[in-house]
Tab-separated table of C-alpha atoms in Angstrom:
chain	number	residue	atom	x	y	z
L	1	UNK	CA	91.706	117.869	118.569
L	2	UNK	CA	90.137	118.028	122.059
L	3	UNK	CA	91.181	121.459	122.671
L	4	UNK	CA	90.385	122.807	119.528
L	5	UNK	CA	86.497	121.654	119.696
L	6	UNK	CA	83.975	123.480	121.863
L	7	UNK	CA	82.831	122.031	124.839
L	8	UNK	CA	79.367	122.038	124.244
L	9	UNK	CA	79.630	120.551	120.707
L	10	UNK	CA	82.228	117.282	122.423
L	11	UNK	CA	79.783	117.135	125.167
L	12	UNK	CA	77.369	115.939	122.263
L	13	UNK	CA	79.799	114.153	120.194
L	14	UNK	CA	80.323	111.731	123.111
L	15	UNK	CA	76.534	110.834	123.580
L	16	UNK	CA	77.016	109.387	119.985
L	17	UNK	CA	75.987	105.678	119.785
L	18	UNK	CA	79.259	103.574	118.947
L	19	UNK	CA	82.512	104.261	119.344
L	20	UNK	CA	84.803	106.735	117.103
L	21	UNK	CA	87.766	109.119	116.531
L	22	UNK	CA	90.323	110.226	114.965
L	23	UNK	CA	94.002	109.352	113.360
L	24	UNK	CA	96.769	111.959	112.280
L	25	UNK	CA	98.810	111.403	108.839
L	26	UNK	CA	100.900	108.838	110.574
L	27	UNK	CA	98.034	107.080	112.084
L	28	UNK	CA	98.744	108.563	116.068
L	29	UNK	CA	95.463	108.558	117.686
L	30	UNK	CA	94.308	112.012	118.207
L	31	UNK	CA	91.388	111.377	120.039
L	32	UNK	CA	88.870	108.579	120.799
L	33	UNK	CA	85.642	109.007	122.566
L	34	UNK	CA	85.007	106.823	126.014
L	35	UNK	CA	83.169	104.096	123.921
L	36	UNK	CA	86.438	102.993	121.961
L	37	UNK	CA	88.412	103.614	124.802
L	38	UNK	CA	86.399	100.818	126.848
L	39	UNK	CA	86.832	98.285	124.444
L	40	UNK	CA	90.424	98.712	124.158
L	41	UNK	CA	91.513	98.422	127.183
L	42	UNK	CA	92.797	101.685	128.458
L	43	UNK	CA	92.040	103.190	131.802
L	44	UNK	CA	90.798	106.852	130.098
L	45	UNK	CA	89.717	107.183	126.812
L	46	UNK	CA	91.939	110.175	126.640
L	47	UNK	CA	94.657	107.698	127.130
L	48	UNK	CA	94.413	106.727	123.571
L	49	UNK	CA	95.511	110.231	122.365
L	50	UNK	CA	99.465	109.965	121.062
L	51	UNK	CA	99.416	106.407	121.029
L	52	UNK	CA	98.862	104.066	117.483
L	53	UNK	CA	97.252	100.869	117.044
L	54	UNK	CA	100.180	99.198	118.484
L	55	UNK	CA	100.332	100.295	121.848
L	56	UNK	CA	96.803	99.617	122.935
L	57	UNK	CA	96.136	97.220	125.529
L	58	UNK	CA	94.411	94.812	123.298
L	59	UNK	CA	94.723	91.832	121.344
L	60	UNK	CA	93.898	93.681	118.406
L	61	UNK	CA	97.309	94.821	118.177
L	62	UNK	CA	98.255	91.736	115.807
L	63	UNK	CA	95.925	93.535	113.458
L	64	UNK	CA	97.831	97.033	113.647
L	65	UNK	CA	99.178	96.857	110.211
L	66	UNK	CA	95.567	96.013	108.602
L	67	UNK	CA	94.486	99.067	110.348
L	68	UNK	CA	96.928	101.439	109.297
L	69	UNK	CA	97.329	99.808	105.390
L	70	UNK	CA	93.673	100.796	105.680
L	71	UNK	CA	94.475	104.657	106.995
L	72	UNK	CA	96.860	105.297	104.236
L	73	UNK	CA	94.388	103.806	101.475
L	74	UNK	CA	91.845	106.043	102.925
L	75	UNK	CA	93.657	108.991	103.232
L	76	UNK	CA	95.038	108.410	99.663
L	77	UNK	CA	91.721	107.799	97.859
L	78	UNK	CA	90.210	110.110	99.439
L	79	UNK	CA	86.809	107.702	99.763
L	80	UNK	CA	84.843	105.791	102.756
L	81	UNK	CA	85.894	102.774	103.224
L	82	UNK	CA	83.883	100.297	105.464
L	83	UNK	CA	85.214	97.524	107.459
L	84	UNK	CA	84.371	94.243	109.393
L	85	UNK	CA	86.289	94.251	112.661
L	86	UNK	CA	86.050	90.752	114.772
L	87	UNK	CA	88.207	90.922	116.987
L	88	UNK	CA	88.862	89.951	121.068
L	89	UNK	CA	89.428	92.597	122.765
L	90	UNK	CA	91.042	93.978	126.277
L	91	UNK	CA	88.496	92.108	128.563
L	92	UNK	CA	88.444	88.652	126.893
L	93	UNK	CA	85.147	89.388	124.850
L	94	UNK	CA	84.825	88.909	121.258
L	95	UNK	CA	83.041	91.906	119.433
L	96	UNK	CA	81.833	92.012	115.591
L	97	UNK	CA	81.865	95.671	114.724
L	98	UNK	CA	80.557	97.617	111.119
L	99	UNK	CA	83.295	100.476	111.661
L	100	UNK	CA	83.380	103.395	109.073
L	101	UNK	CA	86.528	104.803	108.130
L	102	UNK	CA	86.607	108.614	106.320
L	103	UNK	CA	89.567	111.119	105.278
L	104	UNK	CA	90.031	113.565	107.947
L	105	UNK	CA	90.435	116.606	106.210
L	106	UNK	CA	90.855	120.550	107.469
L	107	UNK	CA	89.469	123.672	106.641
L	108	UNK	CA	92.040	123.914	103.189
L	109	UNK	CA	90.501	120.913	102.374
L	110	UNK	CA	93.562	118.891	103.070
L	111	UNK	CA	93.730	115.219	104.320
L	112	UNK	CA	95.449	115.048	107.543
L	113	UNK	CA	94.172	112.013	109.226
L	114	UNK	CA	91.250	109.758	109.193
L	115	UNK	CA	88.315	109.464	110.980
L	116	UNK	CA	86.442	106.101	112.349
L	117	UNK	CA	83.123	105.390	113.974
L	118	UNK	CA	82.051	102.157	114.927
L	119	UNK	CA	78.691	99.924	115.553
L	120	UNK	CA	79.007	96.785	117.281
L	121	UNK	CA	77.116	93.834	116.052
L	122	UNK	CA	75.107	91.523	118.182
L	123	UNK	CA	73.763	87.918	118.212
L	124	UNK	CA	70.196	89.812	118.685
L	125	UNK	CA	70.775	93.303	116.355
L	126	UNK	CA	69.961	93.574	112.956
L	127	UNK	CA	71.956	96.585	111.542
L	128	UNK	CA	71.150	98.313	108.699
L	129	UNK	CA	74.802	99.081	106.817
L	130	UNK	CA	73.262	100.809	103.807
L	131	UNK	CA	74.357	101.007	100.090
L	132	UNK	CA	77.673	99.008	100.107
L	133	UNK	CA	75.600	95.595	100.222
L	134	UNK	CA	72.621	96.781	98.329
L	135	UNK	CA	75.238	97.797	95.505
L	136	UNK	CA	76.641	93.875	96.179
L	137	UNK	CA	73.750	91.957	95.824
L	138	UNK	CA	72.171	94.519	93.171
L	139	UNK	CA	69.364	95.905	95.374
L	140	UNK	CA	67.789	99.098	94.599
L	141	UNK	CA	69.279	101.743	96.913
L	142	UNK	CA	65.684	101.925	98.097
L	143	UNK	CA	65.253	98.917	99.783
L	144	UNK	CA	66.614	97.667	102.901
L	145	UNK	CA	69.433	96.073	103.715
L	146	UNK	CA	70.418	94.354	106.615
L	147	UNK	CA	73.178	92.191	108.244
L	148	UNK	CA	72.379	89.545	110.186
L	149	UNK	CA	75.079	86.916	112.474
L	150	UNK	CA	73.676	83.732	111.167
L	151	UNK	CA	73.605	81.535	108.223
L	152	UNK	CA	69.865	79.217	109.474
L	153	UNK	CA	67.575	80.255	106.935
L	154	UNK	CA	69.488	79.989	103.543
L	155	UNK	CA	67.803	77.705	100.956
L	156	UNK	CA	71.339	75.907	99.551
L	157	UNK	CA	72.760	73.874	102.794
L	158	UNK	CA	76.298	74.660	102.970
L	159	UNK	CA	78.826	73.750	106.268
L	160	UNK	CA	80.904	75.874	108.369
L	161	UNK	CA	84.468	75.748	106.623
L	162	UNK	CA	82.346	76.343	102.993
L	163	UNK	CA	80.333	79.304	104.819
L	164	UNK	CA	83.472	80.935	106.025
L	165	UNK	CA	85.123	80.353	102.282
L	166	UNK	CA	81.811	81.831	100.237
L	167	UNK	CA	81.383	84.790	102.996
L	168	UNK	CA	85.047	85.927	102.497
L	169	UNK	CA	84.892	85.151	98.459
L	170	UNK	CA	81.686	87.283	98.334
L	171	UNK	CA	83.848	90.566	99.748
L	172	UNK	CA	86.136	90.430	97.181
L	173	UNK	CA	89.225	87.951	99.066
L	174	UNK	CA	91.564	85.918	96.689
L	175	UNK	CA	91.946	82.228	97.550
L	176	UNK	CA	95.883	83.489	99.097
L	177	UNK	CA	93.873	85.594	101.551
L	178	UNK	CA	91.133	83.096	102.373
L	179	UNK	CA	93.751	80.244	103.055
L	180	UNK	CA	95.622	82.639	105.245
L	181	UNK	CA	92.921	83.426	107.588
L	182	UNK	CA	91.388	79.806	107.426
L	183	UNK	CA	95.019	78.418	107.585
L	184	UNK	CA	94.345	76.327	105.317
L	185	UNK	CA	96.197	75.511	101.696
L	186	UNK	CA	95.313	77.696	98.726
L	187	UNK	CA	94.295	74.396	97.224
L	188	UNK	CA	91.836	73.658	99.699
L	189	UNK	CA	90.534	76.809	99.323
L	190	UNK	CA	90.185	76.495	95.351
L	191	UNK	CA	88.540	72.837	96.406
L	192	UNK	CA	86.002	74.633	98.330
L	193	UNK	CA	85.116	77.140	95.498
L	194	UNK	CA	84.381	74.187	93.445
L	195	UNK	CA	82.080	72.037	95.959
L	196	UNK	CA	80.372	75.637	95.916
L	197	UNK	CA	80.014	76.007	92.358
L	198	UNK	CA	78.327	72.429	92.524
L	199	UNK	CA	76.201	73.362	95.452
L	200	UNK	CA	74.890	76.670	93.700
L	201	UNK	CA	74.674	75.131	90.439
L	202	UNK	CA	76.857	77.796	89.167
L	203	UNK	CA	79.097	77.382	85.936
L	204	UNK	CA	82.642	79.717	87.268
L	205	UNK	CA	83.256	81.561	89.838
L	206	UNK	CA	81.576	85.144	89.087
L	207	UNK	CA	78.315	83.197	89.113
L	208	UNK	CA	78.224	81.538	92.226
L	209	UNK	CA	78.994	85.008	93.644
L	210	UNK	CA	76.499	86.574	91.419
L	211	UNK	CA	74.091	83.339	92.739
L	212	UNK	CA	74.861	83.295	96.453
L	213	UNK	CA	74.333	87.361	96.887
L	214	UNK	CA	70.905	86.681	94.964
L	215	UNK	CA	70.327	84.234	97.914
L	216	UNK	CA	71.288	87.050	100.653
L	217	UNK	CA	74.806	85.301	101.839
L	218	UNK	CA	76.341	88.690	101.306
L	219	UNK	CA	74.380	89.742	104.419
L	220	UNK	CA	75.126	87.486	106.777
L	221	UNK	CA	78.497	86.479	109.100
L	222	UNK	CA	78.884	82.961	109.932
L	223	UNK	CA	78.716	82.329	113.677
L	224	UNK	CA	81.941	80.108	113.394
L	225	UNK	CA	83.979	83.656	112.188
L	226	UNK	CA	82.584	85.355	115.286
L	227	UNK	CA	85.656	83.523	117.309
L	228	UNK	CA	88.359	84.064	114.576
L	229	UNK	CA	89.832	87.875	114.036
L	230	UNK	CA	89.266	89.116	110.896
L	231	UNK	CA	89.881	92.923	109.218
L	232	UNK	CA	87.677	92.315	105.981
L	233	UNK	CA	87.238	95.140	103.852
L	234	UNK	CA	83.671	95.549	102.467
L	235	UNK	CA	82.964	96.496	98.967
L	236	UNK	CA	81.328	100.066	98.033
């Protein structure tokens, strides 16, 4: 891809904020800009080029088949897909990042890879990530939307383990997921539905969700999941 892009127009690429690039069919990096390259680990971010998700010098390799499952459903929709990355990566430091994922496609209008970009959330930022949550928690597409790293100023008092549960149940995760990340049993998970149900005064399932994204839990990561690494798909 390098060689094929003009000089000039990389030159501006690269003072992009975040970090992004690109993925063939098979999911072989084909180029990443020096942002992504710092975070994973490798000495050049030209170094990424010919290499996948498993050969990066980062602990995010144990999440190399999440990544690719999601290249292949990308490149076989055909749609964005967006994606909460919290991962550690190459220098010890744990990173939340809002990372975009789009069919790569050439000038026959033929998928032949994917395309990422990524924004790194902070304890401090507030980043505006646009019609996915308003279209969650029913906002019109003309207000804002934000996502925020902290659970202090929600009106129903809920604990860590039931934050992590609702926050993962409000994306769209089954209770087999949930327990898998939490490493917990699927019946403790299903227990923790119900204390939420109670909690929200909600009558099934649909309805707390319906209830908590009224409440703005859809926009927020709880600190605790800010140590744990997590691939979480986010809903359109």
């Amino acid at each position: 891809m390098k060689d094929n892009i003009d000089p000039s127009l990389l030159h501006i690429f690269n003072q992009l904020p975040g970090c992004w690039g690109c993925k063939d069919e098979d999911s072989v990096f084909v180029y990443a800009n020096s942002e992504y390259g710092k975070i994973i680990g490798v000495e050049h971010h030209l170094d990424c080029i010919g290499r996948t998700d498993y050969d990066m010098p980062s602990p995010t390799i144990e999440y190399a088949p999440s990544f690719q499952e999601q290249d292949l459903q990308v490149m076989t929709s055909g749609l964005r897909m967006r994606v909460l990355d919290i991962h550690p990566y190459s220098d010890g430091s744990w990173r939340a990042h809002l990372f975009t994922k789009t069919p790569w496609k050439n000038e026959e209008n033929k998928t032949v890879g994917t395309i990422f970009s990524g924004v790194e959330l902070t304890d401090t930022a507030i980043l505006e990530v646009g019609h996915w949550i308003c279209r969650a928690a029913g906002i019109s597409k003309n207000d804002q939307a934000s996502f925020s790293l902290d659970l202090h100023n929600q009106k129903v008092a809920i604990n860590t383990r039931e934050s992590e549960v609702l926050f993962l149940l409000l994306y769209g995760k089954k209770p087999q997921y949930i327990a898998k990340v939490l490493n917990v049993s699927v019946k403790t998970v299903e227990n923790y539905v119900l204390r939420l149900r109670e909690k929200f005064n909600a009558n099934s399932k649909a309805e707390l969700i319906d209830l908590a994204l009224d409440l703005g839990f859809g926009s927020h990561i709880p600190e605790s999941m800010l140590k744990r690494q997590l691939s979480v798909i986010l809903k359109e």
